[in-house]
PDB file of C-alpha atoms in Angstrom:
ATOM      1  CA  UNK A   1      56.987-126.238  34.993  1.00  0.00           C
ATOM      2  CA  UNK A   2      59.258-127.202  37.754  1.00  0.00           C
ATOM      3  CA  UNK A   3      59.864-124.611  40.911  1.00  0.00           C
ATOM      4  CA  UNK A   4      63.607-124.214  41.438  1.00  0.00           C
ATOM      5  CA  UNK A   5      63.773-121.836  44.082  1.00  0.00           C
ATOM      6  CA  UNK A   6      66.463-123.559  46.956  1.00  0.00           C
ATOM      7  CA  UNK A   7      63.963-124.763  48.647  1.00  0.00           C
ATOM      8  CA  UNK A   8      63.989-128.812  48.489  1.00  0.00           C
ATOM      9  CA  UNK A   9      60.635-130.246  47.147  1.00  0.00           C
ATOM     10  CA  UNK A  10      59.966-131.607  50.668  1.00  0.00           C
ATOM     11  CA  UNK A  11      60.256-128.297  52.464  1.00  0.00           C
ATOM     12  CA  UNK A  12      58.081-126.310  50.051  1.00  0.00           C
ATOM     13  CA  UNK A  13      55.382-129.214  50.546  1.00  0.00           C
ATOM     14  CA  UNK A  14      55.965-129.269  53.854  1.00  0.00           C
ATOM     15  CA  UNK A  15      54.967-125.356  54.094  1.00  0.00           C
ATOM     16  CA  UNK A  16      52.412-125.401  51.580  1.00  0.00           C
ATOM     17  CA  UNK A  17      50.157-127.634  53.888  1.00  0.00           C
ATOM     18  CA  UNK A  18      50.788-125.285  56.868  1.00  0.00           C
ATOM     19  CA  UNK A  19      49.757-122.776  55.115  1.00  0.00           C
ATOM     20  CA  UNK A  20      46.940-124.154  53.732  1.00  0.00           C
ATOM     21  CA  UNK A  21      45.667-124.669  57.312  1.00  0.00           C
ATOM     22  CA  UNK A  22      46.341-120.639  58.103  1.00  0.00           C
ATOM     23  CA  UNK A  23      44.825-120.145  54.993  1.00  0.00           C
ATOM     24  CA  UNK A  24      41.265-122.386  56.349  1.00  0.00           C
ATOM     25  CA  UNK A  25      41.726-120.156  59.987  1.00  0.00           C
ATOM     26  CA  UNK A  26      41.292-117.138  57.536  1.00  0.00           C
ATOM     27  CA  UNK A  27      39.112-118.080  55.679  1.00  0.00           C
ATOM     28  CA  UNK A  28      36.637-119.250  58.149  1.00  0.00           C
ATOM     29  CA  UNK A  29      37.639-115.957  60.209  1.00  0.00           C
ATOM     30  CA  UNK A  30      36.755-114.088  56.985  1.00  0.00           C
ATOM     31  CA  UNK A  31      33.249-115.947  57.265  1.00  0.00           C
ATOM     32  CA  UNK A  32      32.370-115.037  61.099  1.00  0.00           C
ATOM     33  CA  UNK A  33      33.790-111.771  60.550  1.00  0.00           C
ATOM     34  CA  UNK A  34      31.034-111.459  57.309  1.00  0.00           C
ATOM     35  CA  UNK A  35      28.138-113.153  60.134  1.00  0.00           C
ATOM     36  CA  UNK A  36      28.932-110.264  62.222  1.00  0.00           C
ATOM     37  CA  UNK A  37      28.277-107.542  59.179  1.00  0.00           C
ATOM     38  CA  UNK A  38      25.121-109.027  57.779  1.00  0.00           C
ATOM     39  CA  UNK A  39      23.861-110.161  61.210  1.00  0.00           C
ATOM     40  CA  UNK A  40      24.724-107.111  63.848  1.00  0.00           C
ATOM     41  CA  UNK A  41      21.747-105.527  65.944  1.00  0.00           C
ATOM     42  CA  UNK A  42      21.473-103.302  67.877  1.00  0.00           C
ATOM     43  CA  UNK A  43      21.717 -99.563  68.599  1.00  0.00           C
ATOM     44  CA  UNK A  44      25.084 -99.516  67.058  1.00  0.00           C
ATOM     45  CA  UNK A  45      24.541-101.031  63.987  1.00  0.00           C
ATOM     46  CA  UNK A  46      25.527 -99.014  61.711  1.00  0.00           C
ATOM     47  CA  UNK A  47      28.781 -98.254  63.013  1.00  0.00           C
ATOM     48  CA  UNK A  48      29.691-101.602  64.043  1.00  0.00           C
ATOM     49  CA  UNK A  49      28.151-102.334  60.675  1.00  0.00           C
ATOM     50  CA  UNK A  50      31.180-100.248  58.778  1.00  0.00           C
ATOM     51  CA  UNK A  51      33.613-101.818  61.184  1.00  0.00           C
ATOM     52  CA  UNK A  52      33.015-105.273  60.439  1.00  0.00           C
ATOM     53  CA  UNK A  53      32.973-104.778  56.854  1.00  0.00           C
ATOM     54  CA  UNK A  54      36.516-102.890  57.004  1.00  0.00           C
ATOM     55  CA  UNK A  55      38.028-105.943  58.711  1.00  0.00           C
ATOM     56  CA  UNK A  56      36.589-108.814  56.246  1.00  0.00           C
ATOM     57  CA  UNK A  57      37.866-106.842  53.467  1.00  0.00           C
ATOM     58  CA  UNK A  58      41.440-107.161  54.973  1.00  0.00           C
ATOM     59  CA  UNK A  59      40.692-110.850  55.526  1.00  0.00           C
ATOM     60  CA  UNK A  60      39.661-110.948  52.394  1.00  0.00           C
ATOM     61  CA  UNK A  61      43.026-109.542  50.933  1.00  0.00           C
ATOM     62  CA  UNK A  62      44.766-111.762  53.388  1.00  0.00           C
ATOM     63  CA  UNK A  63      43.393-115.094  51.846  1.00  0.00           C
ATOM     64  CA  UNK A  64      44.146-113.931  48.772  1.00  0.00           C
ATOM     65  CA  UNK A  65      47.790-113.414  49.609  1.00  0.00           C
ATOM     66  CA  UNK A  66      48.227-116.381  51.235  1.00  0.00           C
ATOM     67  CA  UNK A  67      46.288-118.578  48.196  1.00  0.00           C
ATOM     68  CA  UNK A  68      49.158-116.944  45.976  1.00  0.00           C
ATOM     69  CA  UNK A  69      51.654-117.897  48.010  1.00  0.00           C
ATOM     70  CA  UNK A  70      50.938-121.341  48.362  1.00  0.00           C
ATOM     71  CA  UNK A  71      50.796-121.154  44.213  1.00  0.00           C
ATOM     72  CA  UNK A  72      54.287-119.875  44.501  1.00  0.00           C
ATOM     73  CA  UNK A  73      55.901-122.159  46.093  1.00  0.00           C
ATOM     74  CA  UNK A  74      54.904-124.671  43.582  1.00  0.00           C
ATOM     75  CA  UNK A  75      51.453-125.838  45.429  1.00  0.00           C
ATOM     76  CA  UNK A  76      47.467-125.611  45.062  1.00  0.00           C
ATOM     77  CA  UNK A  77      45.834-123.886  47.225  1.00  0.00           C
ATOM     78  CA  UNK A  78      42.660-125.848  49.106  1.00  0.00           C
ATOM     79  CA  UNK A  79      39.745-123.795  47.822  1.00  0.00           C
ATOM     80  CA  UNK A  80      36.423-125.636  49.201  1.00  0.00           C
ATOM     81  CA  UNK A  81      34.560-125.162  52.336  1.00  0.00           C
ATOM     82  CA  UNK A  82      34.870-128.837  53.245  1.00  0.00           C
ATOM     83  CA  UNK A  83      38.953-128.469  52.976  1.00  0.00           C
ATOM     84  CA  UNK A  84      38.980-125.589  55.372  1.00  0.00           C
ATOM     85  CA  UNK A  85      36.723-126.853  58.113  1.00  0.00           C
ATOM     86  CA  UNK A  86      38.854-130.103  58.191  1.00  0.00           C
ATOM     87  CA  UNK A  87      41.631-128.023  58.287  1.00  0.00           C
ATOM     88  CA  UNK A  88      41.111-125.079  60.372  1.00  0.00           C
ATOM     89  CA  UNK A  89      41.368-124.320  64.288  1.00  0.00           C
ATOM     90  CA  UNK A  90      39.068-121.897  64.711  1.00  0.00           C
ATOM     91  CA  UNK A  91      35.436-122.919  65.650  1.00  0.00           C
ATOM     92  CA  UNK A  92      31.953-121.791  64.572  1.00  0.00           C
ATOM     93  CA  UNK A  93      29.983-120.325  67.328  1.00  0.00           C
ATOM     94  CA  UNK A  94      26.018-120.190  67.205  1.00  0.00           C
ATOM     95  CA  UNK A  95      24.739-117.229  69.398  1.00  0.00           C
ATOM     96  CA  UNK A  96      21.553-116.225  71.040  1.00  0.00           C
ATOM     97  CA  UNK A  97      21.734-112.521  70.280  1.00  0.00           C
ATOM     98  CA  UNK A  98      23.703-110.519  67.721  1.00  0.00           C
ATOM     99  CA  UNK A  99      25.507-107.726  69.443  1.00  0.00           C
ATOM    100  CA  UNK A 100      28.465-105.786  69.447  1.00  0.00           C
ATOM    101  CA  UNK A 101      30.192-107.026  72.560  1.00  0.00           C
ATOM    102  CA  UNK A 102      29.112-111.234  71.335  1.00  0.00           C
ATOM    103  CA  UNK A 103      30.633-110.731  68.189  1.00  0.00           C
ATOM    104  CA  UNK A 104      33.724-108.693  69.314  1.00  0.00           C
ATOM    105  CA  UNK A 105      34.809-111.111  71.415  1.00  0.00           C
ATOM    106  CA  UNK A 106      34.237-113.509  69.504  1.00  0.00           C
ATOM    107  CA  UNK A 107      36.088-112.558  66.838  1.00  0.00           C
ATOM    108  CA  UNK A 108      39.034-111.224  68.836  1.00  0.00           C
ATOM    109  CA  UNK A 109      39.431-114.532  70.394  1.00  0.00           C
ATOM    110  CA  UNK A 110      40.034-116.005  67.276  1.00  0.00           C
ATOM    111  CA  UNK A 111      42.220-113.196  65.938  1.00  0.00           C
ATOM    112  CA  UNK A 112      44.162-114.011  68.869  1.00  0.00           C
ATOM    113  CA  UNK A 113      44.180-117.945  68.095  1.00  0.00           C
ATOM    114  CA  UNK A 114      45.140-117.035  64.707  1.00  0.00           C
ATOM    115  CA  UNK A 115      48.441-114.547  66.037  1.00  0.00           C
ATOM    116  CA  UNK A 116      49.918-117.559  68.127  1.00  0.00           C
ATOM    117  CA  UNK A 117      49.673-120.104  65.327  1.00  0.00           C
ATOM    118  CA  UNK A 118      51.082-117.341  62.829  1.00  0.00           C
ATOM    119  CA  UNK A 119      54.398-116.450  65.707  1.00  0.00           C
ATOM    120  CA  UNK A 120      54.729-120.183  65.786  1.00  0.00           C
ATOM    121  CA  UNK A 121      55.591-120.845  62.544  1.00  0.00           C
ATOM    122  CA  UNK A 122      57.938-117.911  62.211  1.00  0.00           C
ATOM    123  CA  UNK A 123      60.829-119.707  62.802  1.00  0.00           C
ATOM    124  CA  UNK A 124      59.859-123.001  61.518  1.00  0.00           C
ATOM    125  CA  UNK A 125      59.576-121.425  58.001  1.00  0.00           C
ATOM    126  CA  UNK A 126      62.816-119.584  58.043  1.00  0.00           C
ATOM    127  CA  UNK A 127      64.797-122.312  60.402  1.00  0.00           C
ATOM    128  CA  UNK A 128      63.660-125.909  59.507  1.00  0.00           C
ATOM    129  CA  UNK A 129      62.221-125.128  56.086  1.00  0.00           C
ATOM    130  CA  UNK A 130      64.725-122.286  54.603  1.00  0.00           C
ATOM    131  CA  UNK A 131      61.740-120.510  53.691  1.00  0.00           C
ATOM    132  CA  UNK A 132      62.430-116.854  54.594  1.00  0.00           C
ATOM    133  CA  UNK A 133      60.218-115.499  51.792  1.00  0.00           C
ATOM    134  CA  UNK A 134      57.757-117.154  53.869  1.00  0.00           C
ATOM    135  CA  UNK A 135      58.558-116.392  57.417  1.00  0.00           C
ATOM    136  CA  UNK A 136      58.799-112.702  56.556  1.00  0.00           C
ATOM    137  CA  UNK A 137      55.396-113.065  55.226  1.00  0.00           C
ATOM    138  CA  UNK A 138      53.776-115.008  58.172  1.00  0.00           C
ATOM    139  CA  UNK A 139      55.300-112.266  60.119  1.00  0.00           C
ATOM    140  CA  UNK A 140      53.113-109.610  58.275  1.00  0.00           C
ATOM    141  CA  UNK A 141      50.203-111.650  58.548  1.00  0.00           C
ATOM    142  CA  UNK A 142      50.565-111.938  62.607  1.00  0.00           C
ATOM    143  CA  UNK A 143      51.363-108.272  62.319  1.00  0.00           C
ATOM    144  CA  UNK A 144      48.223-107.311  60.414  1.00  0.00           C
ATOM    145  CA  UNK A 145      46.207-109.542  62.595  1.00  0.00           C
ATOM    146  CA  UNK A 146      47.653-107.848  65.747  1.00  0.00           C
ATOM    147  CA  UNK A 147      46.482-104.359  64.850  1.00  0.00           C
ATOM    148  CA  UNK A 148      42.959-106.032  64.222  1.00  0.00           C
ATOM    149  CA  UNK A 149      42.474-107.377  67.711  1.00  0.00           C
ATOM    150  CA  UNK A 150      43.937-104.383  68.991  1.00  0.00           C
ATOM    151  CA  UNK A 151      41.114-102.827  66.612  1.00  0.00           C
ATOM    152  CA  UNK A 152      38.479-105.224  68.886  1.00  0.00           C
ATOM    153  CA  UNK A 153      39.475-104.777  71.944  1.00  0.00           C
ATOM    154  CA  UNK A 154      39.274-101.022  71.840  1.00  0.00           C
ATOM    155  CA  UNK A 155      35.617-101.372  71.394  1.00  0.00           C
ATOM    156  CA  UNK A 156      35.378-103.729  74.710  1.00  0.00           C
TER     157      UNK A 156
END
C-alpha cells in the first residue's frame, strides 16, 4: 500500500537511508556495549556487569524504534550484520584487557560519535526533508544517548 503522509517519495527515501546508517551506529553500539557485559573483569564485575546490561537493553529498545520508523515512513529497514558495518561510523576496537575504565571509554566515545551525528540531522529532517515526526524523534534519540554518556563518564 502506498504511504501518503506529505512527505514526497524522495524525502522519505532520502531519510530512510540516514536512518538506516543511525540505525547500523546502534546497532553495532548495542554489540560493544553486549562485549563489555559478557566480557568485563575485574574487581568490579558485577556491578559494572548490571550496568552494562541496563544500557544494551536501552540500545536494544532504541534499534527497535528506529527499525519501526524506517517501516513507517514507507521503507525496510537493513537487518544484516554485513549492512550495518558498511554502513556504520563507529569502529570495532580489539583490547588487551577487559576493564571498567577500557570499556567505559570506549563506549562513551562512541556514544558521543553517535550524539553529534544524531544533532546533525535535527534540522535536516525537519528543514530539507519536512520530516518533523522524524526530527522530534532523532532529538529523543540524541537525548537518550546524552544521559548514557553522562551515565559513563560518571564512572571515569
Amino acid at each position: 500500500m502506498k504511504t501518503e503522509i506529505e512527505i514526497t517519495k524522495a524525502k522519505r527515501k532520502a531519510v530512510a537511508t540516514d536512518l538506516a546508517k543511525i540505525l547500523a551506529d546502534e546497532t553495532v553500539l548495542y554489540i560493544k556495549t553486549k562485549n563489555a557485559h559478557w566480557n568485563i573483569e575485574g574487581a568490579d564485575f558485577y556491578d559494572k556487569h548490571k550496568f552494562f546490561e541496563t544500557q544494551f537493553e536501552q540500545l536494544d529498545e532504541m534499534t527497535d524504534s528506529i527499525a519501526e520508523r524506517i517501516r513507517s515512513i514507507g521503507h525496510y529497514a537493513p537487518a544484516s550484520l554485513r549492512s550495518y558495518l558498511s554502513l556504520t561510523h563507529l569502529s570495532e576496537q580489539t583490547r588487551e584487557k577487559n576493564d571498567s575504565q577500557g570499556f567505559i571509554k570506549e563506549l562513551l566515545e562512541d556514544h558521543e560519535c553517535v550524539i553529534i551525528i544524531l544533532r546533525e540531522h535535527i534540522k535536516s529532517f525537519a528543514n530539507d526533508y519536512n520530516d518533523l515526526g522524524t526530527s522530534d524523534f532523532v532529538t529523543g534519540l540524541m537525548e537518550t544517548h546524552e544521559k548514557m554518556a553522562w551515565f559513563l563518564r560518571s564512572h571515569l
